Amino acid sequence: MHNKISVIIPTYNEGDHIANLISEIKRHSVGLDCEIIVADGGSIDETAESVLTTTATLVRSSQKGRGAQLNAGAEKATGNILFFLHADSQPPERFLYDVLEAVKSGHNAGCFRLKFDSNHWFLGVNAWFTRFNVNAVRFGDQGLFVTRELFDKTGGYRNDYILLEDQEMVIRLKKFGARFKVLKKSMTTSARKYLENGVISLQLNFFIIWWNYYLGKSQAELVKIYKKRILDTKIQEEDATPKEALAKP
């Protein structure tokens, strides 16, 4: 069976480096059938213009929020393997070859391990735990691959999710019988948010948000907690009330 990989990147004001990321993905995918789709959530910088200078496809999501943007990108994708990648993550060498090998060996979903672009000891400990196939340590920065068949079966990401959309998706993939694999290589992500907010302080706040999520708090309530506790100019609160008709995890 011929395999085509669609790399889907959600963006919001990533104009300073999105073109470089696209170039890196192209370098890692030489010899593969691969397309790159950037799903933008209404950036007010040069993100769209930067994407249009590359061979990637730009999708303008009609709804803000990472879940909605990922779905908009997936809708445009033509590959039978989808790989969702955060714009501030740096993939390892030949990462798409690793994804393809995992799919060929029978795994229809999975991710990479995580590491930070900082040598802070606490971040190193955090990253070490991502090697385990445990839902509590699944983060979007690790990237997520899933076959088109399984993605469509789950109904995709939840459009009403602004926070923890990747973790919710992984939980639901497994409920649909995903043969999930954590690959041995690591995705590198920026430690900027940790350094700006304080490493221990930010991790504590992330735990508070995670705990409130598992207590059943709505996305609007979680975003309110996030904005109160964490310095991050890119979090955009949704205009609409979360869709209660969508199944909760």
PDB file of N, CA and C in Angstrom, residues 102-181:
ATOM      1  N   ALA A 102       6.735   2.850  11.919  1.00  0.00           N
ATOM      2  CA  ALA A 102       5.809   2.462  12.986  1.00  0.00           C
ATOM      3  C   ALA A 102       4.466   2.034  12.413  1.00  0.00           C
ATOM      4  N   VAL A 103       3.975   2.764  11.429  1.00  0.00           N
ATOM      5  CA  VAL A 103       2.687   2.421  10.801  1.00  0.00           C
ATOM      6  C   VAL A 103       2.791   1.088  10.075  1.00  0.00           C
ATOM      7  N   LYS A 104       3.881   0.885   9.374  1.00  0.00           N
ATOM      8  CA  LYS A 104       4.069  -0.372   8.653  1.00  0.00           C
ATOM      9  C   LYS A 104       4.157  -1.562   9.600  1.00  0.00           C
ATOM     10  N   SER A 105       4.621  -1.309  10.834  1.00  0.00           N
ATOM     11  CA  SER A 105       4.745  -2.407  11.807  1.00  0.00           C
ATOM     12  C   SER A 105       3.451  -2.637  12.587  1.00  0.00           C
ATOM     13  N   GLY A 106       2.392  -1.907  12.246  1.00  0.00           N
ATOM     14  CA  GLY A 106       1.090  -2.172  12.843  1.00  0.00           C
ATOM     15  C   GLY A 106       0.586  -1.161  13.840  1.00  0.00           C
ATOM     16  N   HIS A 107       1.324  -0.077  14.052  1.00  0.00           N
ATOM     17  CA  HIS A 107       0.896   0.962  14.993  1.00  0.00           C
ATOM     18  C   HIS A 107       0.142   2.050  14.221  1.00  0.00           C
ATOM     19  N   ASN A 108      -1.112   2.284  14.617  1.00  0.00           N
ATOM     20  CA  ASN A 108      -1.918   3.261  13.880  1.00  0.00           C
ATOM     21  C   ASN A 108      -1.989   4.623  14.573  1.00  0.00           C
ATOM     22  N   ALA A 109      -1.210   4.802  15.622  1.00  0.00           N
ATOM     23  CA  ALA A 109      -1.116   6.100  16.293  1.00  0.00           C
ATOM     24  C   ALA A 109       0.126   6.090  17.180  1.00  0.00           C
ATOM     25  N   GLY A 110       0.619   7.283  17.494  1.00  0.00           N
ATOM     26  CA  GLY A 110       1.784   7.352  18.367  1.00  0.00           C
ATOM     27  C   GLY A 110       2.387   8.744  18.387  1.00  0.00           C
ATOM     28  N   CYS A 111       3.523   8.863  19.068  1.00  0.00           N
ATOM     29  CA  CYS A 111       4.181  10.156  19.213  1.00  0.00           C
ATOM     30  C   CYS A 111       5.661   9.919  19.485  1.00  0.00           C
ATOM     31  N   PHE A 112       6.414  11.000  19.590  1.00  0.00           N
ATOM     32  CA  PHE A 112       7.812  10.934  19.971  1.00  0.00           C
ATOM     33  C   PHE A 112       7.964  11.241  21.458  1.00  0.00           C
ATOM     34  N   ARG A 113       9.134  10.995  21.987  1.00  0.00           N
ATOM     35  CA  ARG A 113       9.461  11.469  23.321  1.00  0.00           C
ATOM     36  C   ARG A 113       9.680  12.976  23.241  1.00  0.00           C
ATOM     37  N   LEU A 114       9.916  13.592  24.374  1.00  0.00           N
ATOM     38  CA  LEU A 114      10.054  15.047  24.418  1.00  0.00           C
ATOM     39  C   LEU A 114      11.373  15.442  25.069  1.00  0.00           C
ATOM     40  N   LYS A 115      11.961  16.530  24.589  1.00  0.00           N
ATOM     41  CA  LYS A 115      13.072  17.163  25.290  1.00  0.00           C
ATOM     42  C   LYS A 115      12.969  18.668  25.075  1.00  0.00           C
ATOM     43  N   PHE A 116      13.563  19.428  25.990  1.00  0.00           N
ATOM     44  CA  PHE A 116      13.513  20.885  25.928  1.00  0.00           C
ATOM     45  C   PHE A 116      14.836  21.452  25.435  1.00  0.00           C
ATOM     46  N   ASP A 117      14.778  22.650  24.871  1.00  0.00           N
ATOM     47  CA  ASP A 117      16.007  23.319  24.433  1.00  0.00           C
ATOM     48  C   ASP A 117      16.642  24.071  25.598  1.00  0.00           C
ATOM     49  N   SER A 118      16.663  23.428  26.750  1.00  0.00           N
ATOM     50  CA  SER A 118      17.255  23.976  27.963  1.00  0.00           C
ATOM     51  C   SER A 118      17.809  22.819  28.774  1.00  0.00           C
ATOM     52  N   ASN A 119      18.907  23.056  29.491  1.00  0.00           N
ATOM     53  CA  ASN A 119      19.505  21.994  30.308  1.00  0.00           C
ATOM     54  C   ASN A 119      19.054  22.053  31.768  1.00  0.00           C
ATOM     55  N   HIS A 120      17.950  22.762  32.042  1.00  0.00           N
ATOM     56  CA  HIS A 120      17.431  22.827  33.409  1.00  0.00           C
ATOM     57  C   HIS A 120      17.083  21.421  33.889  1.00  0.00           C
ATOM     58  N   TRP A 121      17.529  21.063  35.076  1.00  0.00           N
ATOM     59  CA  TRP A 121      17.381  19.695  35.579  1.00  0.00           C
ATOM     60  C   TRP A 121      15.921  19.264  35.673  1.00  0.00           C
ATOM     61  N   PHE A 122      15.051  20.194  36.083  1.00  0.00           N
ATOM     62  CA  PHE A 122      13.647  19.833  36.276  1.00  0.00           C
ATOM     63  C   PHE A 122      12.983  19.519  34.935  1.00  0.00           C
ATOM     64  N   LEU A 123      13.334  20.283  33.909  1.00  0.00           N
ATOM     65  CA  LEU A 123      12.782  20.020  32.584  1.00  0.00           C
ATOM     66  C   LEU A 123      13.297  18.693  32.043  1.00  0.00           C
ATOM     67  N   GLY A 124      14.532  18.366  32.389  1.00  0.00           N
ATOM     68  CA  GLY A 124      15.082  17.079  31.989  1.00  0.00           C
ATOM     69  C   GLY A 124      14.329  15.916  32.614  1.00  0.00           C
ATOM     70  N   VAL A 125      13.961  16.073  33.883  1.00  0.00           N
ATOM     71  CA  VAL A 125      13.174  15.034  34.566  1.00  0.00           C
ATOM     72  C   VAL A 125      11.795  14.906  33.923  1.00  0.00           C
ATOM     73  N   ASN A 126      11.162  16.048  33.654  1.00  0.00           N
ATOM     74  CA  ASN A 126       9.854  16.029  33.000  1.00  0.00           C
ATOM     75  C   ASN A 126       9.907  15.284  31.672  1.00  0.00           C
ATOM     76  N   ALA A 127      10.917  15.612  30.891  1.00  0.00           N
ATOM     77  CA  ALA A 127      11.046  15.013  29.570  1.00  0.00           C
ATOM     78  C   ALA A 127      11.299  13.506  29.660  1.00  0.00           C
ATOM     79  N   TRP A 128      12.036  13.076  30.663  1.00  0.00           N
ATOM     80  CA  TRP A 128      12.360  11.656  30.805  1.00  0.00           C
ATOM     81  C   TRP A 128      11.101  10.794  30.909  1.00  0.00           C
ATOM     82  N   PHE A 129      10.082  11.302  31.579  1.00  0.00           N
ATOM     83  CA  PHE A 129       8.861  10.528  31.780  1.00  0.00           C
ATOM     84  C   PHE A 129       8.056  10.343  30.499  1.00  0.00           C
ATOM     85  N   THR A 130       8.328  11.134  29.466  1.00  0.00           N
ATOM     86  CA  THR A 130       7.519  11.027  28.252  1.00  0.00           C
ATOM     87  C   THR A 130       7.825   9.766  27.448  1.00  0.00           C
ATOM     88  N   ARG A 131       8.808   8.984  27.872  1.00  0.00           N
ATOM     89  CA  ARG A 131       9.106   7.729  27.181  1.00  0.00           C
ATOM     90  C   ARG A 131       8.071   6.649  27.495  1.00  0.00           C
ATOM     91  N   PHE A 132       7.263   6.880  28.520  1.00  0.00           N
ATOM     92  CA  PHE A 132       6.285   5.871  28.930  1.00  0.00           C
ATOM     93  C   PHE A 132       4.942   6.098  28.233  1.00  0.00           C
ATOM     94  N   ASN A 133       4.262   5.004  27.929  1.00  0.00           N
ATOM     95  CA  ASN A 133       2.970   5.072  27.241  1.00  0.00           C
ATOM     96  C   ASN A 133       1.860   5.283  28.270  1.00  0.00           C
ATOM     97  N   VAL A 134       1.874   6.481  28.857  1.00  0.00           N
ATOM     98  CA  VAL A 134       0.923   6.845  29.905  1.00  0.00           C
ATOM     99  C   VAL A 134       0.219   8.128  29.489  1.00  0.00           C
ATOM    100  N   ASN A 135      -1.093   8.139  29.568  1.00  0.00           N
ATOM    101  CA  ASN A 135      -1.859   9.283  29.066  1.00  0.00           C
ATOM    102  C   ASN A 135      -1.497  10.595  29.750  1.00  0.00           C
ATOM    103  N   ALA A 136      -1.174  10.546  31.035  1.00  0.00           N
ATOM    104  CA  ALA A 136      -0.912  11.772  31.802  1.00  0.00           C
ATOM    105  C   ALA A 136       0.324  12.524  31.309  1.00  0.00           C
ATOM    106  N   VAL A 137       1.213  11.845  30.581  1.00  0.00           N
ATOM    107  CA  VAL A 137       2.416  12.508  30.075  1.00  0.00           C
ATOM    108  C   VAL A 137       2.400  12.581  28.555  1.00  0.00           C
ATOM    109  N   ARG A 138       1.210  12.741  27.982  1.00  0.00           N
ATOM    110  CA  ARG A 138       1.078  12.951  26.542  1.00  0.00           C
ATOM    111  C   ARG A 138       0.819  14.423  26.289  1.00  0.00           C
ATOM    112  N   PHE A 139       1.730  15.056  25.562  1.00  0.00           N
ATOM    113  CA  PHE A 139       1.631  16.484  25.285  1.00  0.00           C
ATOM    114  C   PHE A 139       1.738  16.737  23.793  1.00  0.00           C
ATOM    115  N   GLY A 140       1.093  17.794  23.328  1.00  0.00           N
ATOM    116  CA  GLY A 140       1.104  18.110  21.907  1.00  0.00           C
ATOM    117  C   GLY A 140       2.486  18.373  21.359  1.00  0.00           C
ATOM    118  N   ASP A 141       3.406  18.842  22.216  1.00  0.00           N
ATOM    119  CA  ASP A 141       4.767  19.134  21.776  1.00  0.00           C
ATOM    120  C   ASP A 141       5.509  17.881  21.316  1.00  0.00           C
ATOM    121  N   GLN A 142       4.991  16.705  21.629  1.00  0.00           N
ATOM    122  CA  GLN A 142       5.627  15.461  21.220  1.00  0.00           C
ATOM    123  C   GLN A 142       5.276  15.089  19.784  1.00  0.00           C
ATOM    124  N   GLY A 143       4.351  15.818  19.183  1.00  0.00           N
ATOM    125  CA  GLY A 143       3.851  15.442  17.871  1.00  0.00           C
ATOM    126  C   GLY A 143       2.890  14.269  18.028  1.00  0.00           C
ATOM    127  N   LEU A 144       2.007  14.088  17.071  1.00  0.00           N
ATOM    128  CA  LEU A 144       1.067  12.966  17.113  1.00  0.00           C
ATOM    129  C   LEU A 144       0.849  12.455  15.708  1.00  0.00           C
ATOM    130  N   PHE A 145       1.106  11.160  15.493  1.00  0.00           N
ATOM    131  CA  PHE A 145       0.757  10.573  14.202  1.00  0.00           C
ATOM    132  C   PHE A 145      -0.433   9.643  14.383  1.00  0.00           C
ATOM    133  N   VAL A 146      -1.278   9.594  13.381  1.00  0.00           N
ATOM    134  CA  VAL A 146      -2.464   8.751  13.416  1.00  0.00           C
ATOM    135  C   VAL A 146      -2.878   8.464  11.978  1.00  0.00           C
ATOM    136  N   THR A 147      -3.307   7.251  11.716  1.00  0.00           N
ATOM    137  CA  THR A 147      -3.773   6.941  10.375  1.00  0.00           C
ATOM    138  C   THR A 147      -5.073   7.693  10.099  1.00  0.00           C
ATOM    139  N   ARG A 148      -5.286   7.985   8.838  1.00  0.00           N
ATOM    140  CA  ARG A 148      -6.508   8.689   8.447  1.00  0.00           C
ATOM    141  C   ARG A 148      -7.742   7.893   8.860  1.00  0.00           C
ATOM    142  N   GLU A 149      -7.671   6.591   8.701  1.00  0.00           N
ATOM    143  CA  GLU A 149      -8.806   5.730   9.030  1.00  0.00           C
ATOM    144  C   GLU A 149      -9.196   5.873  10.497  1.00  0.00           C
ATOM    145  N   LEU A 150      -8.207   5.813  11.389  1.00  0.00           N
ATOM    146  CA  LEU A 150      -8.503   5.911  12.820  1.00  0.00           C
ATOM    147  C   LEU A 150      -8.950   7.325  13.184  1.00  0.00           C
ATOM    148  N   PHE A 151      -8.308   8.334  12.602  1.00  0.00           N
ATOM    149  CA  PHE A 151      -8.677   9.720  12.884  1.00  0.00           C
ATOM    150  C   PHE A 151     -10.140   9.966  12.533  1.00  0.00           C
ATOM    151  N   ASP A 152     -10.546   9.507  11.358  1.00  0.00           N
ATOM    152  CA  ASP A 152     -11.936   9.706  10.934  1.00  0.00           C
ATOM    153  C   ASP A 152     -12.904   8.934  11.821  1.00  0.00           C
ATOM    154  N   LYS A 153     -12.480   7.775  12.277  1.00  0.00           N
ATOM    155  CA  LYS A 153     -13.341   6.971  13.141  1.00  0.00           C
ATOM    156  C   LYS A 153     -13.629   7.675  14.465  1.00  0.00           C
ATOM    157  N   THR A 154     -12.646   8.414  14.980  1.00  0.00           N
ATOM    158  CA  THR A 154     -12.837   9.114  16.254  1.00  0.00           C
ATOM    159  C   THR A 154     -13.625  10.414  16.096  1.00  0.00           C
ATOM    160  N   GLY A 155     -13.714  10.912  14.864  1.00  0.00           N
ATOM    161  CA  GLY A 155     -14.387  12.186  14.644  1.00  0.00           C
ATOM    162  C   GLY A 155     -13.449  13.375  14.722  1.00  0.00           C
ATOM    163  N   GLY A 156     -12.154  13.120  14.917  1.00  0.00           N
ATOM    164  CA  GLY A 156     -11.175  14.203  14.947  1.00  0.00           C
ATOM    165  C   GLY A 156     -11.084  14.897  16.292  1.00  0.00           C
ATOM    166  N   TYR A 157     -10.371  16.008  16.302  1.00  0.00           N
ATOM    167  CA  TYR A 157     -10.226  16.795  17.528  1.00  0.00           C
ATOM    168  C   TYR A 157     -11.553  17.461  17.891  1.00  0.00           C
ATOM    169  N   ARG A 158     -11.664  17.842  19.128  1.00  0.00           N
ATOM    170  CA  ARG A 158     -12.836  18.597  19.548  1.00  0.00           C
ATOM    171  C   ARG A 158     -12.639  20.075  19.224  1.00  0.00           C
ATOM    172  N   ASN A 159     -13.554  20.622  18.439  1.00  0.00           N
ATOM    173  CA  ASN A 159     -13.439  22.009  18.004  1.00  0.00           C
ATOM    174  C   ASN A 159     -13.505  23.000  19.158  1.00  0.00           C
ATOM    175  N   ASP A 160     -14.099  22.587  20.262  1.00  0.00           N
ATOM    176  CA  ASP A 160     -14.271  23.508  21.392  1.00  0.00           C
ATOM    177  C   ASP A 160     -13.078  23.500  22.337  1.00  0.00           C
ATOM    178  N   TYR A 161     -12.049  22.713  22.011  1.00  0.00           N
ATOM    179  CA  TYR A 161     -10.908  22.601  22.919  1.00  0.00           C
ATOM    180  C   TYR A 161      -9.816  23.604  22.565  1.00  0.00           C
ATOM    181  N   ILE A 162      -9.409  24.378  23.569  1.00  0.00           N
ATOM    182  CA  ILE A 162      -8.301  25.320  23.443  1.00  0.00           C
ATOM    183  C   ILE A 162      -7.093  24.794  24.213  1.00  0.00           C
ATOM    184  N   LEU A 163      -7.356  24.116  25.328  1.00  0.00           N
ATOM    185  CA  LEU A 163      -6.317  23.526  26.168  1.00  0.00           C
ATOM    186  C   LEU A 163      -6.510  22.017  26.257  1.00  0.00           C
ATOM    187  N   LEU A 164      -5.392  21.293  26.353  1.00  0.00           N
ATOM    188  CA  LEU A 164      -5.391  19.840  26.555  1.00  0.00           C
ATOM    189  C   LEU A 164      -6.075  19.084  25.415  1.00  0.00           C
ATOM    190  N   GLU A 165      -6.133  19.697  24.231  1.00  0.00           N
ATOM    191  CA  GLU A 165      -6.787  19.048  23.098  1.00  0.00           C
ATOM    192  C   GLU A 165      -6.034  17.798  22.652  1.00  0.00           C
ATOM    193  N   ASP A 166      -4.697  17.807  22.774  1.00  0.00           N
ATOM    194  CA  ASP A 166      -3.914  16.656  22.352  1.00  0.00           C
ATOM    195  C   ASP A 166      -4.074  15.492  23.325  1.00  0.00           C
ATOM    196  N   GLN A 167      -4.067  15.799  24.612  1.00  0.00           N
ATOM    197  CA  GLN A 167      -4.238  14.731  25.594  1.00  0.00           C
ATOM    198  C   GLN A 167      -5.621  14.090  25.480  1.00  0.00           C
ATOM    199  N   GLU A 168      -6.646  14.922  25.290  1.00  0.00           N
ATOM    200  CA  GLU A 168      -8.000  14.393  25.109  1.00  0.00           C
ATOM    201  C   GLU A 168      -8.076  13.510  23.877  1.00  0.00           C
ATOM    202  N   MET A 169      -7.377  13.923  22.819  1.00  0.00           N
ATOM    203  CA  MET A 169      -7.382  13.149  21.580  1.00  0.00           C
ATOM    204  C   MET A 169      -6.718  11.799  21.763  1.00  0.00           C
ATOM    205  N   VAL A 170      -5.582  11.763  22.452  1.00  0.00           N
ATOM    206  CA  VAL A 170      -4.881  10.497  22.670  1.00  0.00           C
ATOM    207  C   VAL A 170      -5.747   9.541  23.494  1.00  0.00           C
ATOM    208  N   ILE A 171      -6.409  10.069  24.512  1.00  0.00           N
ATOM    209  CA  ILE A 171      -7.291   9.230  25.330  1.00  0.00           C
ATOM    210  C   ILE A 171      -8.397   8.625  24.468  1.00  0.00           C
ATOM    211  N   ARG A 172      -8.944   9.446  23.584  1.00  0.00           N
ATOM    212  CA  ARG A 172     -10.052   8.961  22.740  1.00  0.00           C
ATOM    213  C   ARG A 172      -9.555   7.986  21.675  1.00  0.00           C
ATOM    214  N   LEU A 173      -8.360   8.223  21.146  1.00  0.00           N
ATOM    215  CA  LEU A 173      -7.788   7.281  20.187  1.00  0.00           C
ATOM    216  C   LEU A 173      -7.662   5.892  20.797  1.00  0.00           C
ATOM    217  N   LYS A 174      -7.209   5.856  22.051  1.00  0.00           N
ATOM    218  CA  LYS A 174      -7.049   4.562  22.713  1.00  0.00           C
ATOM    219  C   LYS A 174      -8.398   3.903  22.993  1.00  0.00           C
ATOM    220  N   LYS A 175      -9.422   4.712  23.245  1.00  0.00           N
ATOM    221  CA  LYS A 175     -10.756   4.153  23.442  1.00  0.00           C
ATOM    222  C   LYS A 175     -11.278   3.506  22.159  1.00  0.00           C
ATOM    223  N   PHE A 176     -10.782   4.005  21.029  1.00  0.00           N
ATOM    224  CA  PHE A 176     -11.167   3.436  19.742  1.00  0.00           C
ATOM    225  C   PHE A 176     -10.209   2.332  19.310  1.00  0.00           C
ATOM    226  N   GLY A 177      -9.394   1.858  20.230  1.00  0.00           N
ATOM    227  CA  GLY A 177      -8.533   0.714  19.963  1.00  0.00           C
ATOM    228  C   GLY A 177      -7.209   1.030  19.302  1.00  0.00           C
ATOM    229  N   ALA A 178      -6.690   2.236  19.489  1.00  0.00           N
ATOM    230  CA  ALA A 178      -5.409   2.599  18.875  1.00  0.00           C
ATOM    231  C   ALA A 178      -4.280   1.711  19.370  1.00  0.00           C
ATOM    232  N   ARG A 179      -3.454   1.277  18.447  1.00  0.00           N
ATOM    233  CA  ARG A 179      -2.213   0.565  18.801  1.00  0.00           C
ATOM    234  C   ARG A 179      -1.131   1.638  18.868  1.00  0.00           C
ATOM    235  N   PHE A 180      -1.031   2.266  20.048  1.00  0.00           N
ATOM    236  CA  PHE A 180      -0.241   3.489  20.242  1.00  0.00           C
ATOM    237  C   PHE A 180       1.206   3.153  20.557  1.00  0.00           C
ATOM    238  N   LYS A 181       2.114   3.898  19.930  1.00  0.00           N
ATOM    239  CA  LYS A 181       3.548   3.662  20.148  1.00  0.00           C
ATOM    240  C   LYS A 181       4.263   4.976  20.443  1.00  0.00           C
TER     241      LYS A 181
END
